[in-house]
Amino acid sequence: MILSGRAGLAGIVGWPVSHSRSPKLHGYWLRHHRVDGAYVPLPIRPEAFAQGLRMLAAFGFRGVNVTLPHKEAALAACDEADDQARRLGAVNTIVMRDGRLEGSNTDAFGFLENLVQGAPAWRARAAPAVVVGAGGAARAVVAALLDAAVPEIRLVNRTRSRAEMVAQELDGPLQIFDWADRTRALSQAGLLVNATSLGMVGQPPLDLDLSDLPRAAVVNDIVYTPLQTPLLAQAAKRGNGVVDGLGMLLHQARPGFEAWFGVEPEVTDELRRFVMSD
Ligand SMILES: NC(=O)c1ccc[n+]([C@@H]2O[C@H](COP(=O)([O-])OP(=O)(O)OC[C@H]3O[C@@H](n4cnc5c(N)ncnc54)[C@H](OP(=O)(O)O)[C@@H]3O)[C@@H](O)[C@H]2O)c1
């Protein structure tokens, strides 16, 4: 690690933040590109969040990533926010410049970059996409698919009213399916995305019969612990192309790293192995 008196500083703000893989991820890029800088975990309580951000800017930080539970509060705390952050109501990346806080949201970018890297033959305009989930992550997934011009997005969530809220806020060709009808939503789809927390370590698997899903469809799980979720195992077994969720985390981090440290980093297999190692 290079750390001179001119070292650039960035980090991740959350509460708690000890589980975050972002310090490891950015630490890898800093070493790989021999950058004079550091990226550190910054546990900040919700009540101290806005003031904490201002102090980091005053201390000369170049910016931060923002994780749970602060993403919505970060939008309110920033002096300006890009279109995607305003559309999603959440900020995950802040650039600090001359004491000002510039917020952006790179989750949709990370989702789409991962999908395109993992399934290069997938064509957005070719067929409907099914998104399961209606939380913060699902919003970013839906926004990315709308921007990619997917002709129809079928949104399925256990709590229908949350899916309706997403459809209302992200205007586009969205169709809502009841949880009980989720298998029917798969017919003629070209993409299935799990954006719920189901399948994550400690959670039950996503209970979804894939019989109606075309074999040519790509299945993407944004859960990445474990890398191969029960959904991806089931999909791979029947011949669907599968994309795991780790790349979304890695790609969403690229714009922040470039803004803070001036180098455009890459997502490689070596990085994937490093971030998932203990
Ligand atoms: N790869 C990445 O970079 C990345 C980025 C962000 C998030 N994620 C992952 O994405 C997942 C969702 O994150 P989030 O921030 O959107 O969380 P969230 O806002 O809490 O939403 C959770 C979603 O999971 C659904 N859900 C939870 N338990 C369920 C159950 N037992 N049965 C059916 N549905 C259930 C919820 O449905 P209800 O609305 O009915 O409660 C909701 O749609 C997490 O596992 C997170 O780790 C990954």
GROMACS .gro file of C-alpha atoms and ligand atoms in nm:
model
  326
    1MET     CA    1   0.000   0.000   0.000
    2ILE     CA    2   0.126   0.347  -0.088
    3LEU     CA    3   0.026   0.615   0.164
    4SER     CA    4   0.193   0.953   0.134
    5GLY     CA    5   0.087   1.289   0.276
    6ARG     CA    6  -0.110   1.341  -0.045
    7ALA     CA    7  -0.303   1.012  -0.022
    8GLY     CA    8  -0.663   1.024  -0.143
    9LEU     CA    9  -0.922   0.906   0.108
   10ALA     CA   10  -1.257   0.737   0.052
   11GLY     CA   11  -1.467   0.481   0.237
   12ILE     CA   12  -1.802   0.322   0.299
   13VAL     CA   13  -2.056   0.468   0.540
   14GLY     CA   14  -2.310   0.232   0.695
   15TRP     CA   15  -2.448   0.112   1.030
   16PRO     CA   16  -2.325  -0.151   1.078
   17VAL     CA   17  -2.056  -0.173   0.814
   18SER     CA   18  -1.839  -0.461   0.935
   19HIS     CA   19  -2.000  -0.708   0.689
   20SER     CA   20  -1.916  -0.492   0.385
   21ARG     CA   21  -1.686  -0.629   0.116
   22SER     CA   22  -1.626  -0.282  -0.028
   23PRO     CA   23  -1.301  -0.209   0.164
   24LYS     CA   24  -1.158  -0.535   0.031
   25LEU     CA   25  -1.277  -0.456  -0.321
   26HIS     CA   26  -1.142  -0.101  -0.333
   27GLY     CA   27  -0.827  -0.213  -0.148
   28TYR     CA   28  -0.760  -0.460  -0.431
   29TRP     CA   29  -0.796  -0.189  -0.697
   30LEU     CA   30  -0.580   0.056  -0.498
   31ARG     CA   31  -0.300  -0.203  -0.479
   32HIS     CA   32  -0.348  -0.323  -0.835
   33HIS     CA   33  -0.321   0.030  -0.975
   34ARG     CA   34  -0.056   0.145  -0.722
   35VAL     CA   35  -0.277   0.434  -0.614
   36ASP     CA   36  -0.164   0.659  -0.330
   37GLY     CA   37  -0.483   0.626  -0.128
   38ALA     CA   38  -0.700   0.438   0.120
   39TYR     CA   39  -1.062   0.319   0.139
   40VAL     CA   40  -1.189   0.254   0.490
   41PRO     CA   41  -1.504   0.131   0.670
   42LEU     CA   42  -1.690   0.420   0.836
   43PRO     CA   43  -1.956   0.304   1.084
   44ILE     CA   44  -2.182   0.605   1.142
   45ARG     CA   45  -2.507   0.595   1.340
   46PRO     CA   46  -2.822   0.721   1.162
   47GLU     CA   47  -2.856   1.022   1.396
   48ALA     CA   48  -2.500   1.134   1.314
   49PHE     CA   49  -2.514   1.059   0.943
   50ALA     CA   50  -2.563   1.402   0.781
   51GLN     CA   51  -2.317   1.572   1.014
   52GLY     CA   52  -2.073   1.282   0.970
   53LEU     CA   53  -2.074   1.331   0.594
   54ARG     CA   54  -1.995   1.702   0.629
   55MET     CA   55  -1.709   1.619   0.865
   56LEU     CA   56  -1.562   1.368   0.620
   57ALA     CA   57  -1.575   1.635   0.348
   58ALA     CA   58  -1.406   1.881   0.587
   59PHE     CA   59  -1.135   1.622   0.661
   60GLY     CA   60  -1.056   1.609   0.290
   61PHE     CA   61  -1.225   1.281   0.195
   62ARG     CA   62  -1.280   1.258  -0.180
   63GLY     CA   63  -1.605   1.072  -0.127
   64VAL     CA   64  -1.781   0.767   0.007
   65ASN     CA   65  -2.007   0.479  -0.079
   66VAL     CA   66  -2.327   0.465   0.122
   67THR     CA   67  -2.494   0.144   0.238
   68LEU     CA   68  -2.781   0.043   0.467
   69PRO     CA   69  -2.954   0.212   0.638
   70HIS     CA   70  -2.837   0.545   0.496
   71LYS     CA   71  -2.911   0.535   0.122
   72GLU     CA   72  -3.233   0.740   0.140
   73ALA     CA   73  -3.092   0.983   0.399
   74ALA     CA   74  -2.792   1.033   0.170
   75LEU     CA   75  -3.017   1.172  -0.103
   76ALA     CA   76  -3.146   1.435   0.138
   77ALA     CA   77  -2.797   1.512   0.268
   78CYS     CA   78  -2.635   1.575  -0.071
   79ASP     CA   79  -2.608   1.923  -0.227
   80GLU     CA   80  -2.689   1.773  -0.565
   81ALA     CA   81  -2.792   1.433  -0.697
   82ASP     CA   82  -2.792   1.279  -1.044
   83ASP     CA   83  -3.109   1.171  -1.228
   84GLN     CA   84  -3.078   0.804  -1.133
   85ALA     CA   85  -3.042   0.885  -0.761
   86ARG     CA   86  -3.348   1.109  -0.770
   87ARG     CA   87  -3.545   0.850  -0.966
   88LEU     CA   88  -3.455   0.571  -0.721
   89GLY     CA   89  -3.484   0.793  -0.412
   90ALA     CA   90  -3.144   0.673  -0.291
   91VAL     CA   91  -2.774   0.757  -0.318
   92ASN     CA   92  -2.499   0.496  -0.298
   93THR     CA   93  -2.198   0.700  -0.416
   94ILE     CA   94  -2.092   1.049  -0.307
   95VAL     CA   95  -1.817   1.262  -0.455
   96MET     CA   96  -1.692   1.537  -0.222
   97ARG     CA   97  -1.563   1.844  -0.406
   98ASP     CA   98  -1.481   2.176  -0.241
   99GLY     CA   99  -1.700   2.085   0.055
  100ARG     CA  100  -1.998   2.000  -0.167
  101LEU     CA  101  -2.161   1.656  -0.172
  102GLU     CA  102  -2.251   1.520  -0.517
  103GLY     CA  103  -2.468   1.209  -0.495
  104SER     CA  104  -2.531   0.939  -0.753
  105ASN     CA  105  -2.679   0.593  -0.767
  106THR     CA  106  -2.476   0.327  -0.950
  107ASP     CA  107  -2.680   0.018  -0.856
  108ALA     CA  108  -2.871   0.008  -1.187
  109PHE     CA  109  -2.544   0.054  -1.377
  110GLY     CA  110  -2.383  -0.228  -1.174
  111PHE     CA  111  -2.676  -0.460  -1.234
  112LEU     CA  112  -2.675  -0.410  -1.612
  113GLU     CA  113  -2.296  -0.427  -1.652
  114ASN     CA  114  -2.294  -0.756  -1.462
  115LEU     CA  115  -2.575  -0.898  -1.673
  116VAL     CA  116  -2.411  -0.799  -2.001
  117GLN     CA  117  -2.072  -0.934  -1.889
  118GLY     CA  118  -2.221  -1.260  -1.762
  119ALA     CA  119  -2.469  -1.318  -2.046
  120PRO     CA  120  -2.333  -1.141  -2.356
  121ALA     CA  121  -2.592  -1.307  -2.582
  122TRP     CA  122  -2.888  -1.164  -2.385
  123ARG     CA  123  -3.080  -0.906  -2.587
  124ALA     CA  124  -3.281  -0.655  -2.385
  125ARG     CA  125  -3.538  -0.582  -2.656
  126ALA     CA  126  -3.603  -0.946  -2.747
  127ALA     CA  127  -3.842  -1.067  -2.475
  128PRO     CA  128  -4.013  -0.979  -2.146
  129ALA     CA  129  -3.817  -0.983  -1.819
  130VAL     CA  130  -3.946  -1.109  -1.485
  131VAL     CA  131  -3.827  -0.934  -1.169
  132VAL     CA  132  -3.904  -1.096  -0.835
  133GLY     CA  133  -3.893  -0.850  -0.544
  134ALA     CA  134  -3.992  -0.487  -0.489
  135GLY     CA  135  -3.738  -0.355  -0.238
  136GLY     CA  136  -3.456  -0.108  -0.296
  137ALA     CA  137  -3.251  -0.349  -0.506
  138ALA     CA  138  -3.549  -0.444  -0.724
  139ARG     CA  139  -3.610  -0.075  -0.802
  140ALA     CA  140  -3.257  -0.044  -0.937
  141VAL     CA  141  -3.303  -0.363  -1.142
  142VAL     CA  142  -3.632  -0.237  -1.289
  143ALA     CA  143  -3.481   0.105  -1.368
  144ALA     CA  144  -3.188  -0.060  -1.547
  145LEU     CA  145  -3.418  -0.284  -1.752
  146LEU     CA  146  -3.640   0.011  -1.847
  147ASP     CA  147  -3.332   0.206  -1.960
  148ALA     CA  148  -3.221  -0.096  -2.162
  149ALA     CA  149  -3.560  -0.087  -2.344
  150VAL     CA  150  -3.690  -0.426  -2.229
  151PRO     CA  151  -4.036  -0.440  -2.391
  152GLU     CA  152  -4.223  -0.569  -2.085
  153ILE     CA  153  -4.127  -0.611  -1.720
  154ARG     CA  154  -4.330  -0.849  -1.507
  155LEU     CA  155  -4.298  -0.757  -1.145
  156VAL     CA  156  -4.376  -1.019  -0.879
  157ASN     CA  157  -4.360  -0.950  -0.508
  158ARG     CA  158  -4.498  -1.121  -0.198
  159THR     CA  159  -4.651  -0.788  -0.093
  160ARG     CA  160  -4.835  -0.670  -0.404
  161SER     CA  161  -4.872  -0.310  -0.281
  162ARG     CA  162  -4.491  -0.266  -0.280
  163ALA     CA  163  -4.477  -0.381  -0.644
  164GLU     CA  164  -4.754  -0.135  -0.727
  165MET     CA  165  -4.552   0.144  -0.567
  166VAL     CA  166  -4.247   0.057  -0.779
  167ALA     CA  167  -4.462   0.052  -1.094
  168GLN     CA  168  -4.610   0.389  -1.005
  169GLU     CA  169  -4.276   0.553  -0.941
  170LEU     CA  170  -4.083   0.396  -1.230
  171ASP     CA  171  -4.306   0.465  -1.520
  172GLY     CA  172  -4.290   0.211  -1.806
  173PRO     CA  173  -4.425  -0.117  -1.949
  174LEU     CA  174  -4.462  -0.285  -1.609
  175GLN     CA  175  -4.710  -0.561  -1.537
  176ILE     CA  176  -4.774  -0.680  -1.183
  177PHE     CA  177  -4.833  -1.047  -1.106
  178ASP     CA  178  -4.963  -1.182  -0.776
  179TRP     CA  179  -4.722  -1.393  -0.576
  180ALA     CA  180  -4.951  -1.695  -0.626
  181ASP     CA  181  -4.923  -1.645  -1.006
  182ARG     CA  182  -4.546  -1.618  -1.018
  183THR     CA  183  -4.491  -1.928  -1.232
  184ARG     CA  184  -4.732  -1.792  -1.495
  185ALA     CA  185  -4.518  -1.479  -1.524
  186LEU     CA  186  -4.230  -1.689  -1.660
  187SER     CA  187  -4.398  -1.784  -1.988
  188GLN     CA  188  -4.200  -1.654  -2.292
  189ALA     CA  189  -3.964  -1.452  -2.072
  190GLY     CA  190  -3.606  -1.386  -2.179
  191LEU     CA  191  -3.478  -1.297  -1.833
  192LEU     CA  192  -3.560  -1.385  -1.473
  193VAL     CA  193  -3.406  -1.181  -1.190
  194ASN     CA  194  -3.431  -1.265  -0.822
  195ALA     CA  195  -3.412  -0.932  -0.638
  196THR     CA  196  -3.549  -1.063  -0.308
  197SER     CA  197  -3.332  -1.173  -0.017
  198LEU     CA  198  -3.453  -1.533  -0.064
  199GLY     CA  199  -3.170  -1.777  -0.131
  200MET     CA  200  -2.924  -1.579   0.080
  201VAL     CA  201  -2.734  -1.763   0.355
  202GLY     CA  202  -2.976  -1.799   0.649
  203GLN     CA  203  -3.286  -1.738   0.431
  204PRO     CA  204  -3.514  -1.995   0.268
  205PRO     CA  205  -3.468  -2.048  -0.107
  206LEU     CA  206  -3.693  -1.872  -0.359
  207ASP     CA  207  -3.975  -2.120  -0.414
  208LEU     CA  208  -4.031  -2.095  -0.791
  209ASP     CA  209  -4.118  -2.370  -1.039
  210LEU     CA  210  -3.919  -2.294  -1.356
  211SER     CA  211  -4.113  -2.533  -1.585
  212ASP     CA  212  -4.271  -2.245  -1.784
  213LEU     CA  213  -3.945  -2.054  -1.831
  214PRO     CA  214  -3.798  -2.088  -2.183
  215ARG     CA  215  -3.461  -2.269  -2.185
  216ALA     CA  216  -3.310  -1.976  -2.373
  217ALA     CA  217  -3.389  -1.737  -2.085
  218VAL     CA  218  -3.109  -1.603  -1.864
  219VAL     CA  219  -3.150  -1.633  -1.486
  220ASN     CA  220  -2.977  -1.373  -1.267
  221ASP     CA  221  -2.974  -1.382  -0.889
  222ILE     CA  222  -2.856  -1.060  -0.727
  223VAL     CA  223  -2.795  -1.248  -0.400
  224TYR     CA  224  -2.424  -1.336  -0.393
  225THR     CA  225  -2.384  -1.518  -0.062
  226PRO     CA  226  -2.374  -1.797  -0.167
  227LEU     CA  227  -2.254  -1.735  -0.521
  228GLN     CA  228  -2.458  -2.027  -0.648
  229THR     CA  229  -2.801  -1.986  -0.493
  230PRO     CA  230  -3.059  -2.269  -0.506
  231LEU     CA  231  -3.235  -2.073  -0.786
  232LEU     CA  232  -2.920  -2.058  -1.000
  233ALA     CA  233  -2.848  -2.428  -0.935
  234GLN     CA  234  -3.203  -2.518  -1.043
  235ALA     CA  235  -3.178  -2.298  -1.355
  236ALA     CA  236  -2.834  -2.427  -1.459
  237LYS     CA  237  -2.954  -2.786  -1.419
  238ARG     CA  238  -3.231  -2.733  -1.675
  239GLY     CA  239  -2.996  -2.558  -1.920
  240ASN     CA  240  -3.065  -2.187  -1.863
  241GLY     CA  241  -2.775  -1.943  -1.873
  242VAL     CA  242  -2.704  -1.814  -1.522
  243VAL     CA  243  -2.544  -1.497  -1.383
  244ASP     CA  244  -2.461  -1.461  -1.015
  245GLY     CA  245  -2.497  -1.139  -0.813
  246LEU     CA  246  -2.135  -1.068  -0.720
  247GLY     CA  247  -2.066  -0.872  -1.037
  248MET     CA  248  -2.342  -0.622  -0.953
  249LEU     CA  249  -2.155  -0.532  -0.634
  250LEU     CA  250  -1.824  -0.510  -0.819
  251HIS     CA  251  -1.949  -0.307  -1.116
  252GLN     CA  252  -2.149  -0.057  -0.905
  253ALA     CA  253  -1.822   0.032  -0.735
  254ARG     CA  254  -1.641   0.133  -1.058
  255PRO     CA  255  -1.773   0.490  -1.104
  256GLY     CA  256  -1.687   0.588  -0.745
  257PHE     CA  257  -1.334   0.450  -0.764
  258GLU     CA  258  -1.272   0.635  -1.090
  259ALA     CA  259  -1.408   0.964  -0.953
  260TRP     CA  260  -1.205   0.947  -0.630
  261PHE     CA  261  -0.879   0.797  -0.752
  262GLY     CA  262  -0.866   0.884  -1.122
  263VAL     CA  263  -0.830   0.530  -1.255
  264GLU     CA  264  -1.096   0.329  -1.438
  265PRO     CA  265  -1.088  -0.011  -1.266
  266GLU     CA  266  -1.183  -0.348  -1.416
  267VAL     CA  267  -1.389  -0.639  -1.290
  268THR     CA  268  -1.182  -0.953  -1.345
  269ASP     CA  269  -1.201  -1.317  -1.235
  270GLU     CA  270  -0.907  -1.256  -1.002
  271LEU     CA  271  -1.099  -0.971  -0.835
  272ARG     CA  272  -1.407  -1.194  -0.798
  273ARG     CA  273  -1.201  -1.467  -0.628
  274PHE     CA  274  -1.025  -1.214  -0.403
  275VAL     CA  275  -1.346  -1.044  -0.285
  276MET     CA  276  -1.513  -1.378  -0.204
  277SER     CA  277  -1.207  -1.520  -0.021
  278ASP     CA  278  -1.206  -1.509   0.361
  279LIG     N1  279  -2.552  -0.790  -0.579
  279LIG     C1  280  -2.562  -0.668  -0.528
  279LIG     O1  281  -2.478  -0.581  -0.551
  279LIG     C2  282  -2.680  -0.635  -0.442
  279LIG     C3  283  -2.715  -0.501  -0.422
  279LIG     C4  284  -2.825  -0.472  -0.339
  279LIG     C5  285  -2.895  -0.575  -0.279
  279LIG     N2  286  -2.857  -0.705  -0.302
  279LIG     C6  287  -2.932  -0.815  -0.240
  279LIG     O2  288  -3.066  -0.804  -0.283
  279LIG     C7  289  -3.154  -0.852  -0.182
  279LIG     C8  290  -3.267  -0.753  -0.161
  279LIG     O3  291  -3.215  -0.631  -0.112
  279LIG     P1  292  -3.308  -0.503  -0.085
  279LIG     O4  293  -3.218  -0.396  -0.039
  279LIG     O5  294  -3.399  -0.479  -0.199
  279LIG     O6  295  -3.394  -0.554   0.039
  279LIG     P2  296  -3.541  -0.507   0.084
  279LIG     O7  297  -3.566  -0.367   0.043
  279LIG     O8  298  -3.550  -0.544   0.229
  279LIG     O9  299  -3.641  -0.603   0.001
  279LIG     C9  300  -3.647  -0.739   0.029
  279LIG    C10  301  -3.731  -0.809  -0.078
  279LIG    O10  302  -3.731  -0.950  -0.050
  279LIG    C11  303  -3.869  -0.995  -0.036
  279LIG     N3  304  -3.875  -1.102   0.064
  279LIG    C12  305  -3.807  -1.110   0.182
  279LIG     N4  306  -3.842  -1.223   0.247
  279LIG    C13  307  -3.934  -1.286   0.170
  279LIG    C14  308  -4.007  -1.407   0.183
  279LIG     N5  309  -3.992  -1.488   0.291
  279LIG     N6  310  -4.092  -1.444   0.084
  279LIG    C15  311  -4.107  -1.365  -0.025
  279LIG     N7  312  -4.040  -1.247  -0.044
  279LIG    C16  313  -3.954  -1.209   0.053
  279LIG    C17  314  -3.943  -0.871   0.008
  279LIG    O11  315  -4.080  -0.889  -0.019
  279LIG     P3  316  -4.189  -0.802   0.065
  279LIG    O12  317  -4.196  -0.669  -0.004
  279LIG    O13  318  -4.314  -0.883   0.052
  279LIG    O14  319  -4.141  -0.794   0.206
  279LIG    C18  320  -3.877  -0.765  -0.080
  279LIG    O15  321  -3.924  -0.771  -0.212
  279LIG    C19  322  -3.065  -0.874  -0.057
  279LIG    O16  323  -3.039  -1.011  -0.047
  279LIG    C20  324  -2.936  -0.801  -0.089
  279LIG    O17  325  -2.823  -0.861  -0.031
  279LIG    C21  326  -2.752  -0.736  -0.382
   0.00000   0.00000   0.00000
